[in-house]
Amino acid sequence: MVQETDFPTRHRIDDLVTAWLADADCPGASVAITDDTDLVHAAGYGHRSLDPELPATPTTRYGVGSVTKTVTATAVRALVDRGALEVTDPVATYVPYFDAVPGEPVTVRDLLTHTSGMPSDDLDAHVLAATVLDTDLGVSLDDWSDFEAFLAGRSDRRLTDRQRFLYSNSGYVVLARLVEAVSGEPFREFVDRTVLTPAGMTRTTFDVGAAAGDDDVATPHLRAGADLRPATYPDHFAFEPIGGLLAPVTDVAAFLRRHIDGGSAFGAALADEAYDAQVVVRTPVGGEPVGYGYGWYVRPFDGDRLVGHSGNTGVSAGYAGFLRERGLGIAIGCAAPPRRSPETLAVELLADLTDTVLAAVSPRTALDETLDSLTGRYASDGGFHTVTVERDGPTLVLVHETPLGGQELRFRPRTLDGDEYTFGTLEDDGSETVAEFFPSPEGVDLLVDRVLVERVDGGRRATAAKRHEPPADSATRGPAVAGDRRRDRRFVLGSESSVPRAPAVPVRATAGPRPCEPNVLGKYSPRPGPRHEYGRAHAAERPPENGHRG
């Protein structure tokens, strides 16, 4: 049954996306939200092209970058389901790669989980330089023999620790070659037949030339300092399996629906382990570990798991992810590389739609709120010691003064457990000075080395990052399928959240269409309202939050 967003919910979604576009310095994006049965919301925001100005729509095609890896991994999964290979098989059994590396043989599983031990070879940068920037970096990648030589020349750099996550674009290129060798079909054709067509992804393609003739395709934009200029999508045989898909968010949402139900449309093999963390990627300060499965990042989300992948082609970006238990998915396409990962927008939307405190599921938000809550002026009994605490990005700057002198120290967070916040800084002699904050309803105490001070003014209380439990009466959470494991974790897309939300980042509004009304899939009518007009008010340089391109 199709659920449609009611007006209050749609309005909140519009506000969150518009604010994110301004903060991320992105000209336009499209967003689709789906449950396990159908599309429930889709809209375009801002512009898919700046010159000429063309609006983003629900069906605009975007280069989704490394979201493509989820499709490549799904194709491998289809071969495993047929019994054509096992994830424990050595890759060199099928293709002439990694046949002379140090240590144990590189397996299919190693490549799926980025645990082959191969450090980055910057394949994506070489492709971007050759196809978009028209720059020669001195590496030849004209054909498959060049790629084989490129990989072989770096095989001696392999680290043999299989529990070490090293994101490898080349590993997924090898998986595509493996798909061709085992299936006997070109990679594009096999993916189209076993993944795209069964999922109903009728407007998704690897063909950059064909997409360029589409009336509704996002213009790729390359960042040049604070400016954006039109560019071209990377068009290279080695880029296809790692970031080459061009797709509308409505197609990506259809793909997510097939995975929300366990991926049965692609076969029963690996139905559970594909979405389980096979390796730890990172552990945010004060947070829980983020892992990686078979083509998917896996991160905790309020007692659930957010399974997803972001992507960045260098000229566009995308995200696809779903909540495993709640059965709610989000697809995002961006007309330029945003200064914030689109995953951050997905988390904000999912938190709003599931009535979850954002700080409980967003390490960035939790860190921001915690650091802000500790700033201010502190003093000891009698006032001999005063400490001023200010924030500088992810660090705290402490200025410690006494009548006899003072010093300034910069601290980075070590532990943030809610009852005690510990920060550390390295001294010139190699020793560490520790600052411990002890928040309580009465205020905040700070212990620096052996000096204890209490806050006398400043700061603001952080949001309690407590898990939001579903109501006892699951009927209030919407319809559920009998026997479905998500029965008590369903959401009501039209429900109002009681959790206070931060005010939206102000953006300039002009008359004209912005979002589109969600109706039956494929039928959207524009409705009047303010639209985000791209500007450069937020053009300060900021590194991408996902830590890598691709």
XYZ file of C-alpha atoms in Angstrom:
550
model
C 0.000 0.000 0.000
C 1.360 3.425 -0.953
C 1.719 5.829 1.949
C 1.908 9.518 1.116
C 3.472 12.169 3.276
C 0.956 14.451 4.914
C 1.484 18.205 4.738
C 3.208 18.752 8.129
C 5.655 15.916 7.481
C 6.327 17.024 3.920
C 6.925 20.558 5.155
C 9.502 19.313 7.691
C 11.247 17.251 5.014
C 11.359 20.276 2.708
C 12.818 22.466 5.459
C 15.500 19.924 6.399
C 16.593 19.393 2.799
C 16.616 23.108 1.971
C 18.665 23.924 5.075
C 21.085 21.103 4.286
C 21.576 22.360 0.711
C 22.566 25.783 2.010
C 24.900 24.378 4.661
C 26.445 21.910 2.194
C 26.844 24.587 -0.500
C 25.082 22.381 -3.037
C 23.001 23.795 -5.936
C 20.366 21.080 -5.967
C 19.331 17.593 -4.958
C 16.536 15.055 -5.201
C 15.289 12.929 -2.310
C 13.176 9.769 -2.319
C 11.837 7.985 0.753
C 10.480 4.447 0.599
C 9.121 1.803 2.919
C 9.304 -1.918 2.200
C 6.414 -1.826 -0.273
C 6.374 1.461 -2.167
C 7.611 4.987 -2.632
C 6.187 7.346 -0.011
C 7.883 10.633 -0.870
C 9.954 12.020 -3.744
C 10.888 15.604 -4.568
C 13.496 17.767 -6.239
C 15.080 20.771 -4.516
C 17.076 23.624 -6.003
C 18.681 23.262 -9.405
C 19.938 20.301 -11.391
C 21.731 22.814 -13.636
C 22.990 26.326 -12.944
C 23.522 27.458 -16.540
C 20.829 27.373 -17.703
C 18.877 27.246 -14.459
C 16.841 24.052 -14.469
C 14.970 22.657 -11.463
C 15.820 19.349 -9.831
C 12.943 16.859 -10.088
C 12.133 13.498 -8.488
C 13.251 11.753 -11.688
C 16.468 13.690 -12.371
C 19.392 11.389 -13.112
C 22.534 11.871 -11.000
C 25.959 10.320 -10.964
C 25.639 8.516 -7.616
C 29.299 7.573 -7.219
C 30.104 4.740 -4.848
C 26.449 3.892 -4.328
C 27.341 1.861 -7.440
C 29.362 -0.486 -5.219
C 26.135 -1.734 -3.635
C 24.989 -2.765 -7.123
C 28.327 -4.428 -7.926
C 28.191 -6.343 -4.638
C 24.599 -7.378 -5.381
C 25.741 -8.787 -8.744
C 28.405 -10.859 -6.969
C 25.762 -12.020 -4.528
C 23.627 -13.248 -7.451
C 26.512 -15.447 -8.618
C 26.950 -16.870 -5.128
C 23.233 -17.631 -5.017
C 23.580 -19.650 -8.223
C 26.452 -21.622 -6.754
C 28.844 -20.238 -9.365
C 31.314 -19.113 -6.697
C 31.830 -18.762 -2.947
C 32.914 -15.678 -1.051
C 35.818 -17.695 0.360
C 37.191 -18.447 -3.123
C 40.557 -16.906 -4.033
C 40.064 -14.185 -6.626
C 43.011 -15.464 -8.674
C 41.010 -18.638 -9.357
C 38.882 -16.649 -11.794
C 40.826 -13.563 -12.910
C 44.525 -12.680 -13.296
C 44.710 -10.325 -10.343
C 46.316 -10.635 -6.905
C 48.017 -13.894 -7.895
C 51.410 -12.866 -6.518
C 50.654 -10.853 -3.391
C 52.260 -11.367 0.028
C 50.345 -13.488 2.527
C 47.268 -15.638 2.064
C 45.301 -15.477 -1.214
C 42.952 -12.527 -1.639
C 39.367 -13.827 -1.526
C 36.072 -12.581 -2.915
C 35.028 -11.705 0.627
C 38.207 -9.653 1.108
C 37.278 -7.489 -1.868
C 33.604 -7.150 -0.889
C 34.556 -5.938 2.598
C 37.648 -3.888 1.659
C 39.866 -6.152 3.760
C 42.241 -7.315 1.030
C 45.052 -5.385 2.699
C 45.679 -3.295 -0.411
C 46.195 0.377 0.504
C 44.738 3.086 -1.687
C 46.205 3.303 -5.172
C 44.223 6.469 -5.999
C 42.499 4.859 -8.976
C 39.553 7.245 -8.686
C 41.854 10.269 -8.742
C 43.626 8.998 -11.863
C 40.294 8.427 -13.618
C 38.971 11.852 -12.580
C 42.166 13.521 -13.778
C 42.047 11.790 -17.156
C 38.327 12.070 -17.901
C 37.162 15.272 -16.191
C 40.217 17.434 -15.549
C 42.062 16.498 -18.751
C 45.229 16.175 -16.682
C 47.996 13.631 -17.196
C 49.226 12.181 -13.893
C 51.679 9.904 -15.642
C 49.597 6.732 -15.264
C 48.277 4.899 -18.314
C 44.819 3.353 -17.934
C 43.768 3.040 -21.559
C 42.680 -0.610 -21.481
C 42.405 -3.678 -19.243
C 46.045 -4.649 -19.743
C 47.019 -1.226 -18.402
C 44.804 -1.779 -15.364
C 46.357 -5.205 -14.761
C 49.836 -3.664 -14.871
C 48.674 -0.786 -12.645
C 47.469 -3.233 -9.999
C 50.407 -5.640 -10.277
C 52.873 -2.809 -9.761
C 51.367 -2.146 -6.333
C 50.797 -5.706 -5.101
C 53.909 -5.743 -2.908
C 52.356 -3.002 -0.745
C 49.721 -5.357 0.612
C 49.162 -5.541 4.372
C 48.192 -9.030 5.483
C 45.927 -8.114 8.427
C 42.443 -9.167 7.273
C 40.759 -7.240 10.071
C 42.070 -3.945 8.718
C 39.586 -1.921 6.657
C 41.297 -0.252 3.688
C 38.792 1.206 1.241
C 39.807 -0.025 -2.212
C 38.219 1.150 -5.441
C 40.454 -1.186 -7.437
C 39.114 -4.135 -5.450
C 35.616 -3.484 -6.788
C 36.950 -3.172 -10.330
C 38.401 -6.665 -9.880
C 34.998 -7.872 -8.634
C 33.445 -6.624 -11.875
C 36.053 -8.526 -13.874
C 35.259 -11.587 -11.779
C 31.545 -11.193 -12.585
C 32.402 -11.176 -16.283
C 34.678 -14.204 -16.022
C 32.195 -16.318 -14.052
C 28.985 -15.270 -15.853
C 30.426 -15.107 -19.354
C 28.639 -11.780 -19.899
C 29.851 -8.176 -20.051
C 29.514 -6.533 -16.643
C 26.912 -4.016 -17.840
C 24.694 -6.695 -19.333
C 24.878 -8.985 -16.312
C 24.051 -6.136 -13.923
C 21.161 -4.990 -16.088
C 19.690 -8.489 -16.301
C 20.173 -9.599 -12.689
C 19.947 -6.351 -10.697
C 18.558 -3.316 -12.513
C 15.700 -4.978 -14.395
C 14.421 -7.096 -11.446
C 14.476 -3.963 -9.280
C 12.556 -1.909 -11.844
C 15.417 0.564 -12.320
C 14.341 1.555 -15.823
C 16.175 4.921 -15.954
C 19.466 3.727 -14.488
C 22.455 3.356 -16.786
C 26.242 3.134 -17.015
C 26.123 4.864 -20.412
C 27.258 8.451 -19.884
C 26.653 9.292 -23.537
C 23.065 8.085 -23.469
C 22.361 9.910 -20.215
C 23.753 13.142 -21.646
C 20.882 13.188 -24.143
C 18.281 12.922 -21.389
C 16.090 15.967 -20.784
C 16.218 15.353 -17.024
C 19.839 14.709 -16.057
C 21.835 16.738 -13.537
C 24.685 18.781 -14.926
C 27.879 17.647 -13.174
C 29.639 20.508 -11.401
C 33.309 20.703 -10.467
C 34.418 22.780 -7.499
C 37.006 25.458 -8.230
C 37.633 27.128 -4.889
C 34.368 28.772 -3.873
C 32.899 28.427 -7.354
C 31.227 25.644 -9.291
C 31.698 25.156 -13.015
C 29.968 22.741 -15.392
C 31.942 19.582 -16.066
C 31.466 16.094 -17.484
C 30.818 12.806 -15.732
C 33.770 10.406 -15.490
C 33.435 8.046 -18.465
C 35.929 5.202 -18.082
C 35.712 1.415 -18.130
C 37.391 1.121 -14.722
C 35.022 3.655 -13.161
C 31.806 1.823 -14.044
C 31.745 -0.761 -11.204
C 33.015 1.636 -8.538
C 31.031 4.808 -9.260
C 29.678 4.875 -12.794
C 25.917 4.540 -12.336
C 23.658 7.415 -13.329
C 20.262 7.026 -11.703
C 17.236 8.950 -10.436
C 16.469 8.638 -6.737
C 13.170 6.942 -7.577
C 15.130 4.070 -9.162
C 17.535 3.897 -6.234
C 14.551 3.757 -3.867
C 13.202 0.793 -5.859
C 16.593 -0.895 -5.440
C 16.461 -0.250 -1.686
C 13.031 -1.855 -1.400
C 14.500 -5.114 -2.704
C 17.158 -4.973 -0.003
C 14.809 -3.942 2.794
C 13.093 -7.325 2.452
C 16.454 -9.102 2.713
C 17.341 -8.948 -0.959
C 15.276 -11.999 -1.888
C 14.817 -10.559 -5.385
C 18.529 -11.129 -5.910
C 18.678 -14.572 -4.284
C 18.692 -16.021 -0.789
C 22.470 -16.318 -0.531
C 24.165 -13.997 1.931
C 20.759 -12.611 2.955
C 21.981 -11.841 6.472
C 25.739 -11.433 6.344
C 25.561 -8.962 3.443
C 24.037 -6.401 5.817
C 26.061 -7.342 8.902
C 29.290 -5.578 9.823
C 32.076 -7.909 8.706
C 34.813 -5.483 9.743
C 35.006 -2.342 11.900
C 35.630 0.780 9.841
C 35.893 3.350 12.631
C 34.551 4.148 16.081
C 33.465 7.761 16.632
C 34.469 9.351 19.928
C 31.659 8.615 22.343
C 29.863 6.494 19.746
C 29.446 2.925 18.586
C 31.515 1.253 15.854
C 30.689 1.722 12.181
C 31.219 -1.433 10.131
C 31.156 -2.637 6.539
C 29.326 -5.628 5.092
C 29.195 -6.758 1.472
C 29.074 -3.416 -0.300
C 27.300 -1.594 2.544
C 28.361 0.490 5.525
C 26.560 -0.612 8.696
C 26.082 1.808 11.570
C 23.919 1.747 14.709
C 20.721 3.765 14.685
C 18.606 3.869 17.843
C 18.498 0.102 18.350
C 18.337 -0.463 14.597
C 20.983 -0.673 11.861
C 21.410 1.910 9.126
C 22.725 0.033 6.088
C 23.915 2.356 3.352
C 26.580 3.864 1.149
C 27.440 7.393 0.080
C 29.130 8.320 -3.176
C 31.092 11.181 -4.702
C 32.206 11.274 -8.342
C 34.092 14.538 -7.939
C 31.321 16.300 -9.893
C 28.175 14.883 -8.245
C 27.194 12.816 -5.232
C 24.612 10.373 -3.906
C 23.463 8.262 -0.988
C 21.357 5.141 -0.552
C 20.488 3.583 2.792
C 17.793 1.846 4.802
C 16.916 0.991 8.381
C 17.084 -2.783 8.638
C 14.380 -3.275 11.275
C 12.085 -0.337 10.604
C 12.049 -0.948 6.861
C 12.544 2.683 5.860
C 14.919 3.753 3.079
C 16.263 7.039 1.690
C 17.920 7.827 -1.649
C 19.648 11.145 -2.382
C 21.217 12.578 -5.523
C 23.271 15.802 -5.603
C 24.127 17.997 -8.592
C 27.591 18.810 -7.205
C 29.935 17.410 -4.544
C 28.455 18.860 -1.336
C 30.618 20.086 1.512
C 28.731 17.707 3.792
C 28.243 14.045 3.016
C 24.672 13.336 1.847
C 24.623 10.645 4.527
C 24.293 13.434 7.102
C 21.073 14.559 5.418
C 19.786 10.983 5.368
C 20.443 10.637 9.101
C 18.667 13.933 9.833
C 15.627 12.861 7.818
C 15.504 9.386 9.347
C 15.816 10.813 12.851
C 12.927 13.179 12.181
C 10.715 10.514 10.616
C 11.304 8.019 13.435
C 11.061 10.499 16.332
C 14.684 9.869 17.288
C 16.897 12.405 19.048
C 19.401 13.411 16.366
C 22.343 13.485 18.777
C 21.678 9.817 19.571
C 22.341 8.737 15.975
C 24.605 11.470 14.602
C 28.147 11.521 16.045
C 28.694 14.945 14.497
C 25.612 16.387 16.190
C 26.477 14.714 19.491
C 30.015 16.112 19.367
C 28.775 19.585 18.405
C 26.299 19.661 21.274
C 28.798 18.281 23.772
C 31.538 20.758 22.887
C 29.109 23.678 22.942
C 27.809 22.584 26.345
C 31.304 22.775 27.876
C 32.334 26.256 26.754
C 32.375 29.180 29.157
C 34.379 30.668 32.027
C 35.469 28.528 34.953
C 36.969 29.588 38.302
C 38.384 27.938 41.412
C 37.297 28.647 44.975
C 38.706 32.048 45.824
C 39.236 32.864 42.146
C 42.996 32.190 41.992
C 42.551 30.020 38.902
C 40.365 31.006 35.973
C 39.935 28.899 32.848
C 38.198 30.114 29.705
C 36.981 27.303 27.441
C 36.263 28.079 23.797
C 35.499 25.842 20.878
C 37.558 25.628 17.689
C 36.033 23.025 15.368
C 36.363 19.561 16.961
C 38.733 20.863 19.664
C 38.472 22.872 22.863
C 40.890 25.721 23.590
C 41.540 26.233 27.309
C 43.129 29.492 28.501
C 44.323 28.942 32.085
C 45.228 32.116 33.994
C 46.442 32.945 37.499
C 47.862 36.167 39.007
C 51.306 34.699 38.286
C 50.770 33.938 34.597
C 48.902 31.597 32.297
C 48.947 29.300 29.305
C 46.770 28.241 26.378
C 46.211 24.561 25.568
C 44.265 22.871 22.773
C 42.445 19.641 23.700
C 40.922 16.879 21.587
C 38.162 14.584 22.901
C 39.129 11.161 24.242
C 35.937 9.852 25.894
C 32.404 11.264 25.840
C 30.213 8.967 27.904
C 27.597 11.423 29.197
C 28.773 11.452 32.820
C 32.382 12.413 32.198
C 34.039 14.038 29.201
C 37.785 13.510 28.902
C 40.071 15.518 26.619
C 43.799 15.278 26.080
C 46.669 17.321 24.668
C 50.283 16.405 23.985
C 52.971 18.549 25.610
C 56.336 19.422 24.050
C 58.092 16.867 26.253
C 55.824 14.059 25.014
C 53.662 13.904 28.146
C 49.888 14.249 28.044
C 47.800 16.747 29.948
C 44.229 15.620 30.580
C 41.154 17.794 31.048
C 38.102 16.140 32.633
C 34.650 17.724 32.594
C 31.991 16.534 35.046
C 28.513 17.778 34.017
C 25.628 17.665 36.493
C 22.236 19.355 36.912
C 23.956 21.939 39.122
C 26.638 22.863 36.595
C 29.961 21.676 35.199
C 33.218 21.022 37.055
C 36.552 20.892 35.246
C 39.706 19.158 36.442
C 42.851 20.155 34.534
C 45.913 18.330 35.789
C 45.440 18.929 39.548
C 43.396 22.149 39.353
C 39.635 21.888 39.962
C 37.405 24.726 38.747
C 33.667 25.150 38.252
C 31.841 26.982 35.496
C 30.592 30.395 36.487
C 29.025 31.446 33.177
C 28.552 30.340 29.564
C 27.792 27.071 27.793
C 24.517 25.398 27.089
C 23.136 22.020 28.032
C 23.527 19.260 25.449
C 20.544 17.240 24.251
C 20.245 13.958 26.088
C 21.187 11.323 23.532
C 18.838 8.675 24.827
C 17.388 5.895 22.762
C 13.809 6.451 21.676
C 11.756 3.331 22.311
C 8.697 2.502 20.207
C 5.315 2.889 21.890
C 3.801 -0.135 23.571
C 0.844 -0.046 21.199
C 2.510 -0.863 17.899
C -0.728 -0.102 16.071
C 0.124 3.572 16.435
C 3.246 2.964 14.354
C 1.399 2.062 11.173
C 0.433 -1.169 9.406
C 2.639 -4.234 9.714
C 2.871 -7.528 7.936
C 2.053 -10.515 10.111
C 5.203 -12.268 11.191
C 7.362 -9.425 9.938
C 10.374 -8.791 12.149
C 9.693 -5.049 11.805
C 6.177 -5.336 13.216
C 6.928 -3.316 16.348
C 9.412 -0.944 14.740
C 7.241 0.624 12.033
C 7.027 4.347 11.535
C 4.172 6.650 10.676
C 5.461 8.979 8.012
C 2.850 11.544 8.893
C 3.456 11.573 12.657
C 4.649 14.728 14.357
C 7.884 14.468 16.311
C 7.917 15.677 19.893
C 11.690 16.103 19.711
C 12.710 19.757 19.327
C 14.666 20.446 16.146
C 17.255 23.122 15.556
C 16.089 26.034 13.405
C 16.797 25.686 9.708
C 19.787 27.473 8.212
C 18.375 30.617 6.601
C 18.441 30.613 2.801
C 17.419 33.144 0.208
C 13.982 32.368 -1.218
C 12.595 33.359 -4.598
C 9.310 32.692 -6.282
C 9.070 29.486 -8.261
C 8.777 25.737 -7.906
C 10.848 23.839 -5.365
C 9.596 20.452 -4.258
C 7.084 18.358 -6.162
C 3.957 16.695 -4.860
C 4.414 12.962 -4.245
C 1.666 10.951 -5.915
C 1.700 7.563 -7.574
C 5.202 6.550 -8.672
C 6.138 8.485 -11.777
C 3.323 11.043 -11.463
C 4.489 14.250 -9.868
C 3.041 17.732 -10.176
C 4.984 20.824 -9.101
C 3.475 22.881 -6.348
C 4.242 26.545 -5.666
C 6.591 27.493 -2.903
C 9.970 29.049 -2.205
C 12.950 27.369 -3.759
C 16.523 27.297 -2.633
C 18.518 29.717 -4.740
C 22.118 28.642 -4.930
C 24.527 31.131 -3.421
C 27.995 31.225 -1.929
C 27.181 32.318 1.586
C 28.446 28.961 2.834
C 31.383 28.568 0.481
C 34.096 28.215 3.142
C 36.297 25.223 2.409
C 35.400 22.129 4.403
C 36.657 18.592 3.793
C 34.150 15.885 2.833
C 32.820 14.064 5.894
C 32.891 10.577 4.424
C 36.668 10.695 4.289
C 37.100 9.549 0.717
C 35.926 10.199 -2.789
C 34.104 7.536 -4.738
